[in-house]
Coordinates of C-alpha atoms in Angstrom, one line a residue:
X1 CA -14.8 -24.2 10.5
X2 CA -17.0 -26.8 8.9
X3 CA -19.5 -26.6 10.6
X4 CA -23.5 -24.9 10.5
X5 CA -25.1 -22.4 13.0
X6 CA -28.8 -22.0 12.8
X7 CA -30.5 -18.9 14.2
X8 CA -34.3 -18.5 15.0
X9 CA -36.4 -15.2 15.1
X10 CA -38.9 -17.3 16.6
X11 CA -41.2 -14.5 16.7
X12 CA -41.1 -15.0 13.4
X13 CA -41.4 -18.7 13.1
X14 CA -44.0 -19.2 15.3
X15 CA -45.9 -16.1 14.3
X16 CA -45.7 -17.9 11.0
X17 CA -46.8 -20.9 11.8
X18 CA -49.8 -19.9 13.7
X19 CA -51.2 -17.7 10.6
X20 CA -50.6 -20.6 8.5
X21 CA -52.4 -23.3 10.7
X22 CA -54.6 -21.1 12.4
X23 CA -55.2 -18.0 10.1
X24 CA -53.9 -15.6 12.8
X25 CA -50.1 -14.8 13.5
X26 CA -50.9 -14.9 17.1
X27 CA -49.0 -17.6 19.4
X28 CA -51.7 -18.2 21.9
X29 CA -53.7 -20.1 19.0
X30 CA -51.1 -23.0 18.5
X31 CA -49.2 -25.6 20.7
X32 CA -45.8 -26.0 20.3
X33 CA -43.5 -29.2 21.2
X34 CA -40.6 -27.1 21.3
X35 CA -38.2 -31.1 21.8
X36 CA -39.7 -31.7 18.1
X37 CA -39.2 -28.4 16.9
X38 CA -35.6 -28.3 17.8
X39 CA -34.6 -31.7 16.5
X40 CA -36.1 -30.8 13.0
X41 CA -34.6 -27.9 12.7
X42 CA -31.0 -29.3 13.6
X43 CA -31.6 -33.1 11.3
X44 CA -33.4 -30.6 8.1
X45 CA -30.1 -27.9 8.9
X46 CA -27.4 -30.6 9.0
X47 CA -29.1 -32.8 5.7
X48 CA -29.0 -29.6 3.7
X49 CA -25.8 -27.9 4.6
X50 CA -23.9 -30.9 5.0
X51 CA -22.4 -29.8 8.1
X52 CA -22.6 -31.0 11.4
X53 CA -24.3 -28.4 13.6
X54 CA -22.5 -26.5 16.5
X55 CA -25.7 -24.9 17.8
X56 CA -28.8 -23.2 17.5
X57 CA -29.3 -19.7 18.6
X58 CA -33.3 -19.3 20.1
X59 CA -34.5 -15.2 19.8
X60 CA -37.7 -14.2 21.2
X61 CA -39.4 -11.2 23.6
X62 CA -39.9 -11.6 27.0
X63 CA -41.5 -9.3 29.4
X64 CA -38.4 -7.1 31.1
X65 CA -36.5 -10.1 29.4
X66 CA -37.6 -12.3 32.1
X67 CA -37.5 -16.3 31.0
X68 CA -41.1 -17.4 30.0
X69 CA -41.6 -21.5 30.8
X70 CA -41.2 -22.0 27.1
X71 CA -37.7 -20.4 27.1
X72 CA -36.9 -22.2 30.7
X73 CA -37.5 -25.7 28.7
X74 CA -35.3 -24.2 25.4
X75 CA -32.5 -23.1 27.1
X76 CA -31.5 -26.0 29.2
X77 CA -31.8 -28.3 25.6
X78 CA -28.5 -29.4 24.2
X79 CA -26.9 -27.1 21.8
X80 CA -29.3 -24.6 22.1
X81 CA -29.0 -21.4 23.5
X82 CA -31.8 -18.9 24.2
X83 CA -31.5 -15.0 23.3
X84 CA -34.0 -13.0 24.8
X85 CA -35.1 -8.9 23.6
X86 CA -37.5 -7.0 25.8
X87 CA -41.9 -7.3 25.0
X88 CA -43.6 -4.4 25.0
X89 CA -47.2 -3.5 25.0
X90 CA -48.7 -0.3 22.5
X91 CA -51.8 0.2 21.2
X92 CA -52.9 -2.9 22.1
X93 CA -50.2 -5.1 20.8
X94 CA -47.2 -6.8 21.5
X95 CA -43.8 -5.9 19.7
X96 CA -40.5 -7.4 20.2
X97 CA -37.7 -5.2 21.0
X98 CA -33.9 -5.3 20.7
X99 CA -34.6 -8.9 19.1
X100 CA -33.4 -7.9 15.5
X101 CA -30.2 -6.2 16.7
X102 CA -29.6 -9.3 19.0
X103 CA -29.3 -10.9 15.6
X104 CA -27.1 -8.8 13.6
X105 CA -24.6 -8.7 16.4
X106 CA -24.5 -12.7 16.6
X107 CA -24.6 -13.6 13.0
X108 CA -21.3 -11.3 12.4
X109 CA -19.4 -12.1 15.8
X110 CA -19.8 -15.8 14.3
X111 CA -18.8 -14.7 10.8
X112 CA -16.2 -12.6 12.1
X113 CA -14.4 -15.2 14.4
X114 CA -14.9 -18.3 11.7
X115 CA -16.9 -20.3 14.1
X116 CA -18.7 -22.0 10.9
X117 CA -19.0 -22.4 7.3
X118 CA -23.0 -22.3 7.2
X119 CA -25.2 -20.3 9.0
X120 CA -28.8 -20.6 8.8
X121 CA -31.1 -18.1 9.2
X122 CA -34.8 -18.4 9.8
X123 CA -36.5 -15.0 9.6
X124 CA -37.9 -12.4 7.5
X125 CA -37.0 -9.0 8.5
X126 CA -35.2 -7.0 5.9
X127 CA -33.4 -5.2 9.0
X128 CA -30.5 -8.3 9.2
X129 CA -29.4 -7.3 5.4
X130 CA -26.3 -5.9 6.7
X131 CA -25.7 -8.6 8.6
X132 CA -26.2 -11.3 5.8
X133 CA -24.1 -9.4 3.6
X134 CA -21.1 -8.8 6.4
X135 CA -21.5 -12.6 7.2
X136 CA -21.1 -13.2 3.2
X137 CA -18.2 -11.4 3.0
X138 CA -15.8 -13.5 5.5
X139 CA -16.7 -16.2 3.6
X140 CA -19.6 -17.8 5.5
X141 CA -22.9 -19.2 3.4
X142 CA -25.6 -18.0 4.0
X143 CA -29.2 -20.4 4.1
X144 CA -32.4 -18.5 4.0
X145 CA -35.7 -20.7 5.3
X146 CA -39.3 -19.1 5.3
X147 CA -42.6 -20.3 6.8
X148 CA -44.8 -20.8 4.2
X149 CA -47.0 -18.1 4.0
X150 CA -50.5 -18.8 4.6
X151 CA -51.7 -16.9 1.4
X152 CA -49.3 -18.3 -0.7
X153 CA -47.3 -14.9 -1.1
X154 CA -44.1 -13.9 0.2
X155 CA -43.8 -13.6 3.8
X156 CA -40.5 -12.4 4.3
X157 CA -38.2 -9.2 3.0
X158 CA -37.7 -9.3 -0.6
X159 CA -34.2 -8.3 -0.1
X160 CA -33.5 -10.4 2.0
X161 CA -34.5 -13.2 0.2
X162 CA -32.4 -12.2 -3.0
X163 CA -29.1 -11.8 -0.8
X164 CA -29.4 -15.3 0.3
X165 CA -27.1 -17.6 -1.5
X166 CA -29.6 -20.4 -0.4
X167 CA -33.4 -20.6 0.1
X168 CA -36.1 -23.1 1.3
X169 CA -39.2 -22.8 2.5
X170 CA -40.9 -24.7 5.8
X171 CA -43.8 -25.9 4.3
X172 CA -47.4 -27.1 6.4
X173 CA -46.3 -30.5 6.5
X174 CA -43.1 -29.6 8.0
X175 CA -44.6 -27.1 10.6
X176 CA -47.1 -29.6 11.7
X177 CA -44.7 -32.1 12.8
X178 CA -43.9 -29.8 15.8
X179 CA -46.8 -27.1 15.7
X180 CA -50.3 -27.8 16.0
X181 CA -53.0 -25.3 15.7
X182 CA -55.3 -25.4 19.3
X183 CA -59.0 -26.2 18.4
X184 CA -61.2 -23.6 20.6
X185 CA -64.2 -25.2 19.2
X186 CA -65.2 -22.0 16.9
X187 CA -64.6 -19.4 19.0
X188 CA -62.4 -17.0 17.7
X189 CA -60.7 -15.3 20.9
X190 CA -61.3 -17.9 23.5
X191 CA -60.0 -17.8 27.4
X192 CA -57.6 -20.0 28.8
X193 CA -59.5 -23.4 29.6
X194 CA -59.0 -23.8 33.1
X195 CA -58.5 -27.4 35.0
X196 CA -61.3 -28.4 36.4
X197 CA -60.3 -27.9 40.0
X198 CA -59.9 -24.2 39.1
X199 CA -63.2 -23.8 37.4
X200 CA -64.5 -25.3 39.8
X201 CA -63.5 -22.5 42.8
X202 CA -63.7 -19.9 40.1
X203 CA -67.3 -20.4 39.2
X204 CA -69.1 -21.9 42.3
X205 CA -72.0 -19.3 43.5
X206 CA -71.8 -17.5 47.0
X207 CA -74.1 -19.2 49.7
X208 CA -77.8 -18.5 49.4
X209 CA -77.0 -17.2 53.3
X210 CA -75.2 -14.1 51.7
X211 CA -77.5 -12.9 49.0
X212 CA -80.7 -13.1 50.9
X213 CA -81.6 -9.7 52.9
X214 CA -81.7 -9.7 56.3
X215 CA -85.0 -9.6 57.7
X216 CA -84.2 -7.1 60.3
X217 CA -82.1 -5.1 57.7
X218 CA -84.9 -1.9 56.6
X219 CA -84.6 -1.2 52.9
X220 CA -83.0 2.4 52.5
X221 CA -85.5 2.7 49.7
X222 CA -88.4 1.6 48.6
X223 CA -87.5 -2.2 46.5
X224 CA -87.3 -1.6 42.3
X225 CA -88.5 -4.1 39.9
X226 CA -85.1 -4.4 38.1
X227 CA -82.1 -3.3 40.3
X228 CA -78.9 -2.6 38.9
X229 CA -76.5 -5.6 39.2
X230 CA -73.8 -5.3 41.9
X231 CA -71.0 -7.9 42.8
X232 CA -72.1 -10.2 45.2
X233 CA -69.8 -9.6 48.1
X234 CA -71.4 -6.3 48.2
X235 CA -75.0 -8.0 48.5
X236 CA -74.1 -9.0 52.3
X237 CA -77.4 -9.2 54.3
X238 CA -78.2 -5.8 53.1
X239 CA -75.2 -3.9 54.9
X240 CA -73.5 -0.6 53.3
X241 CA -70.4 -2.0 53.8
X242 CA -67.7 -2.5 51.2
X243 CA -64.3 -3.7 50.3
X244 CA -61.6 -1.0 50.6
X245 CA -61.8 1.2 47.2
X246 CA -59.8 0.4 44.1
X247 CA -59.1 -3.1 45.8
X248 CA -61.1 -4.7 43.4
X249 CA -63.0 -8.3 44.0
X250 CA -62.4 -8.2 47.5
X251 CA -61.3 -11.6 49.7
X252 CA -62.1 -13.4 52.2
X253 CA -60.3 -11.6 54.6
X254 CA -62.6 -8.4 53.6
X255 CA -65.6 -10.4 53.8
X256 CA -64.7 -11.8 57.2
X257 CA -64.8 -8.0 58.2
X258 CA -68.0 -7.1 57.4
X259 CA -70.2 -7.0 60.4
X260 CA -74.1 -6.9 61.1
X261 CA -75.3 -3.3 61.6
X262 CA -78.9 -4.6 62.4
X263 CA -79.4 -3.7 66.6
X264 CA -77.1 -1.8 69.1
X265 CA -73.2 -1.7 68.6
X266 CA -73.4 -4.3 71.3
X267 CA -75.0 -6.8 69.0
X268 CA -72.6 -6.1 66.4
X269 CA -70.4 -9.3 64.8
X270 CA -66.9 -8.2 64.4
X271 CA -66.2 -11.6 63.5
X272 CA -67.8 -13.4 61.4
X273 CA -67.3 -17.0 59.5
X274 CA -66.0 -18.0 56.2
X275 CA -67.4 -20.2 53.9
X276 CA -64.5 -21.4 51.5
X277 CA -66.1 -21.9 48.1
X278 CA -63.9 -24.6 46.6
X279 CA -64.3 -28.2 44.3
X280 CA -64.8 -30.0 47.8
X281 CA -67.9 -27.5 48.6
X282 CA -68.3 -24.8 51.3
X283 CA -66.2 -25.3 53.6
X284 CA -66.5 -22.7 56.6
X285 CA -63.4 -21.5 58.4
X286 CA -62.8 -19.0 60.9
X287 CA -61.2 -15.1 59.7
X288 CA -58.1 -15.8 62.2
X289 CA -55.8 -19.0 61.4
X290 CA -55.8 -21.6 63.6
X291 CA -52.6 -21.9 65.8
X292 CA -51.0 -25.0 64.5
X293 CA -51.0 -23.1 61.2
X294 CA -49.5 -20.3 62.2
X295 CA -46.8 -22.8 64.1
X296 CA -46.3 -24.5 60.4
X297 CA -42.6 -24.7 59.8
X298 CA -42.3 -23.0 55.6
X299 CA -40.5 -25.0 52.8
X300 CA -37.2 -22.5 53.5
X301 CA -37.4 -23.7 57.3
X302 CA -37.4 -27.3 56.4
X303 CA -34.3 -27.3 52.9
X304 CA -30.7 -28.2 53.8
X305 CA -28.0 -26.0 51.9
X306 CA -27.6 -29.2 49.6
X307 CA -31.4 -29.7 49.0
X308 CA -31.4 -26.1 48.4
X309 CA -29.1 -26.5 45.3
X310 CA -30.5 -29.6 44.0
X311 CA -33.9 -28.1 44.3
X312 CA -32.6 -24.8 42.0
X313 CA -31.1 -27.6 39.8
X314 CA -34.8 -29.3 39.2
X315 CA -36.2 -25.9 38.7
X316 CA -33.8 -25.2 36.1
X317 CA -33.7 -28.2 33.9
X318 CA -37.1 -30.0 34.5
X319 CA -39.8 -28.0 35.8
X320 CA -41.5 -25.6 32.9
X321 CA -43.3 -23.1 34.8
X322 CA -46.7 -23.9 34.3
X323 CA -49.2 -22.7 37.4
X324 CA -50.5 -25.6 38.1
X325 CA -47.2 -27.5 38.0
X326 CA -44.9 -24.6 40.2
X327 CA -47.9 -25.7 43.4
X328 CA -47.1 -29.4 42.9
X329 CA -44.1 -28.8 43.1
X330 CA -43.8 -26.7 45.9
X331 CA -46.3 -29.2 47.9
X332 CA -44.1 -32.4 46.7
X333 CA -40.8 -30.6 48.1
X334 CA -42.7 -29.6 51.5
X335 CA -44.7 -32.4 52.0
X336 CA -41.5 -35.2 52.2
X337 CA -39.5 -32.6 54.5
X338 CA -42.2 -32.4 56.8
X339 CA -41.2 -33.9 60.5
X340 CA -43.2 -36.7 61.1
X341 CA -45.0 -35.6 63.7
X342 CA -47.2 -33.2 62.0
X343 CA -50.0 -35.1 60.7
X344 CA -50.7 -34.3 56.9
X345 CA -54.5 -35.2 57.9
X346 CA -53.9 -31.8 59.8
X347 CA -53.0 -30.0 57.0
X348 CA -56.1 -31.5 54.5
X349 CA -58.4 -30.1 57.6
X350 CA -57.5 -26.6 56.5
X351 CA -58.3 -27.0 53.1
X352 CA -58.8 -25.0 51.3
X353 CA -56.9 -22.0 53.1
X354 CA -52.7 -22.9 53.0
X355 CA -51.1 -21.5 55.9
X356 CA -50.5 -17.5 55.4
X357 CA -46.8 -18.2 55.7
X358 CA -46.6 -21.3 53.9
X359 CA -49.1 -19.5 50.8
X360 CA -46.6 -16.5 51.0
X361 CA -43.2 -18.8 50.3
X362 CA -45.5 -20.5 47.6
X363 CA -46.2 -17.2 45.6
X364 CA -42.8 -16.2 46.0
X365 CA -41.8 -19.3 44.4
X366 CA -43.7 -18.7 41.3
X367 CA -42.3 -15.4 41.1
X368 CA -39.4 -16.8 39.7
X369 CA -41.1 -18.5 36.9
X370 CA -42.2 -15.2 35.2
X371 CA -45.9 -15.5 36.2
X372 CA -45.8 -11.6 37.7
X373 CA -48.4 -9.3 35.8
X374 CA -45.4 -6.7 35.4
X375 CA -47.8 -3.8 35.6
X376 CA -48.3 -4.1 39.3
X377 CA -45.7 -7.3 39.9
X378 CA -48.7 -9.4 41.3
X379 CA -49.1 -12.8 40.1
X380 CA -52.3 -12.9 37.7
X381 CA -55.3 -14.1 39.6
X382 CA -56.5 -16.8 37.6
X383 CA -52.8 -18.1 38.0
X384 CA -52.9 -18.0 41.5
X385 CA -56.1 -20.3 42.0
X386 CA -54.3 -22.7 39.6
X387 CA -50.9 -22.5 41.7
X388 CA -53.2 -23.2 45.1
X389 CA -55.1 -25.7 42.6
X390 CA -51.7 -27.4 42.2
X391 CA -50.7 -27.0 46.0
X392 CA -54.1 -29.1 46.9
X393 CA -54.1 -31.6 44.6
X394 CA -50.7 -32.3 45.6
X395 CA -51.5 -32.8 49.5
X396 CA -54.4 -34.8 48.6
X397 CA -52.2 -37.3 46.9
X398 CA -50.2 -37.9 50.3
X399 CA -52.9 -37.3 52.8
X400 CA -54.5 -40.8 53.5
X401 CA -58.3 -40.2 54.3
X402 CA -59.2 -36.9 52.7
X403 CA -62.1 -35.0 54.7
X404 CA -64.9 -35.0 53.2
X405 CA -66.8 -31.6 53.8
X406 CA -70.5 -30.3 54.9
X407 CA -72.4 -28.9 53.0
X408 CA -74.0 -28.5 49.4
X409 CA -71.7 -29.7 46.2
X410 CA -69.6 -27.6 44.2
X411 CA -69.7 -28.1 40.7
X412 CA -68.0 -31.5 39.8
X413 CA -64.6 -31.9 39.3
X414 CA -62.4 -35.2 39.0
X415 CA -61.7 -37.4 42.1
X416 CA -58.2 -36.3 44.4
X417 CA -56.9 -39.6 46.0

């Protein structure tokens, strides 16, 4: 048939393009409008093979093939369809794996069944030879593009590139309509920037009431001029205790634990206060939930069998998986299902603890996104504070008259109506 296919080893193309623009092939150092991206390649595929297209064929690595938010937003783009090999981590690096045989098999079923006259191919591993030449022989032409290479040389399989019956190249100006390289300021291997409502719970200090000794607390050892650093929940009025081994940073809930071993058990404090470091301040809450939290109704509670679907039908097509995004959304849904008679000036008192039922549903929810850290299928922790982040700034939108906390100021953050 007359018309073009075009298939993309995006590892490729946007491994590519980041060495070009940023001198590094790795994907984390450019932005991508993936909208832009697919509309040039299907007006620069249809001008040069004359052909109208019939679709474009996306290949990439995901963890256990799990949809990343940039393949959510691909694959629900017309005439695209997303094709996704396994990631895997060794030696410190990512590689892409069935990818290339993913490939092969598509660009000869296509040949094979006549469903075009052109196919394009954007890639550079010498492995789809065979499959270039078996699309060649049933009569199908094949169009060969390359990323410019950042050094100017060749950055794609020499035989490939002389089996092609058609080359081009994508040069800078090309790439750049759609790819931009992200500007970290000099640093060379920077973190993600967080939003400032993150960075601000992330890097406010404990309370000067939890790293001063206790007075009545006697020093197992005389005091040393430069002690050895130790986290600072473990710095708790001088106590021995500590958070369960191997847990790591421990929580609130652990904290809320610790106790006062100063005096006779009698005097002991099984249960002590919180204070919530957050972008509103400390905030102190009690270790046990109050009981209109626990009474809460969750989102699942709350969603009709036909909100259900339409909600699976936003999640699909609009909503791209970002942290911050998957709370807002979550917190938008809730929020307007709500029965009146729960107050949402309730709900902002408890800031900035969600309900433990209600936080459960919402991590749940970003499950599906792919934001598990597969080696332990826990969500990352920096991606859970923006998720909450996202939950919060969301209720502070509908509540009315935000409380406005004691205490001193966290470190400033933008204004939540």
């Amino acid at each position: 048939m007359d018309r073009c296919i075009v298939l993309v080893d995006a590892g490729y193309l946007l491994g590519a393009a980041a060495s070009l623009l940023a001198g590094e092939p790795s994907r984390s150092r450019i932005t991508v409008d993936h909208p832009a991206l697919v509309q040039a390649l299907r007006d620069r595929a249809e001008a040069e093979t004359e052909r109208p297209l019939l679709r474009i064929y996306w290949f990439d690595g995901a963890p256990d093939r799990v949809p990343q938010p940039e393949h959510r937003r691909l694959r629900v783009m017309p005439r695209v369809t997303v094709r996704l090999g396994a990631l895997t981590r060794s030696d410190g690096r990512w590689a892409q794996k069935g990818v290339d045989a993913a490939m092969h098999a598509e660009l000869t079923e296509l040949a094979r069944n006549g469903a075009c006259s052109d196919v394009v191919l954007v890639t550079g591993d010498g492995d789809l030879l065979p499959g270039m030449m078996a699309a060649k022989e049933h009569g199908v032409a094949v169009h060969l593009w390359a990323v410019q290479a950042a050094d100017g040389d060749y950055n794609q399989s020499e035989d490939l590139v002389a089996e092609a019956d058609e080359r081009r190249v994508l040069d800078r100006a090309w790439i750049t309509g759609a790819v931009r390289a992200r500007d970290f300021g000099g640093v060379c291997a920077p973190s993600p920037v967080p939003r400032p409502e993150i960075a601000a719970i992330l890097s406010a200090p404990l309370p000067e009431s939890t790293l001063a000794p206790s007075p009545r607390a006697a020093p197992a050892q005389p005091p040393r001029e430069t002690p050895p650093p130790e986290p600072a929940a473990a710095r708790d009025n001088g106590t021995q205790d500590r958070a369960a081994p191997g847990k790591g940073v421990p929580t609130p809930k652990d904290l809320a634990a610790l106790h006062t071993p100063a005096g006779p058990p009698a005097q002991h404090q099984p249960g002590a206060t919180l204070r919530w470091s957050s972008d509103k301040g400390w905030v102190e809450r009690p270790a046990a939930e109050p009981p209109e939290a626990a009474g809460l109704p969750t989102l699942a509670q709350l969603t009709t069998a036909e909100q259900r679907w339409a909600d699976r039908e936003e999640d699909i097509t609009t909503v791209g998986g970002d942290p911050f995004e998957v709370g807002q959304v979550f917190a938008r849904r809730w929020t307007a299902r709500l029965p009146e008679s729960i107050p949402l000036r309730k709900l902002a008192d408890m800031y900035p603890r969600i309900p433990h039922r209600v936080d459960g549903e919402l991590l749940r929810y970003a499950a599906r996104f792919g934001l598990l850290a597969h080696k332990d299928d826990q969500i990352d922790e920096h991606d859970r504070y923006a998720i909450r982040a996202g939950f919060w700034r969301e209720i502070d939108t509908k509540s009315p008259t935000p409380a406005a906390p004691e205490g001193p100021a966290a470190p400033p953050g933008p204004a939540t109506g």
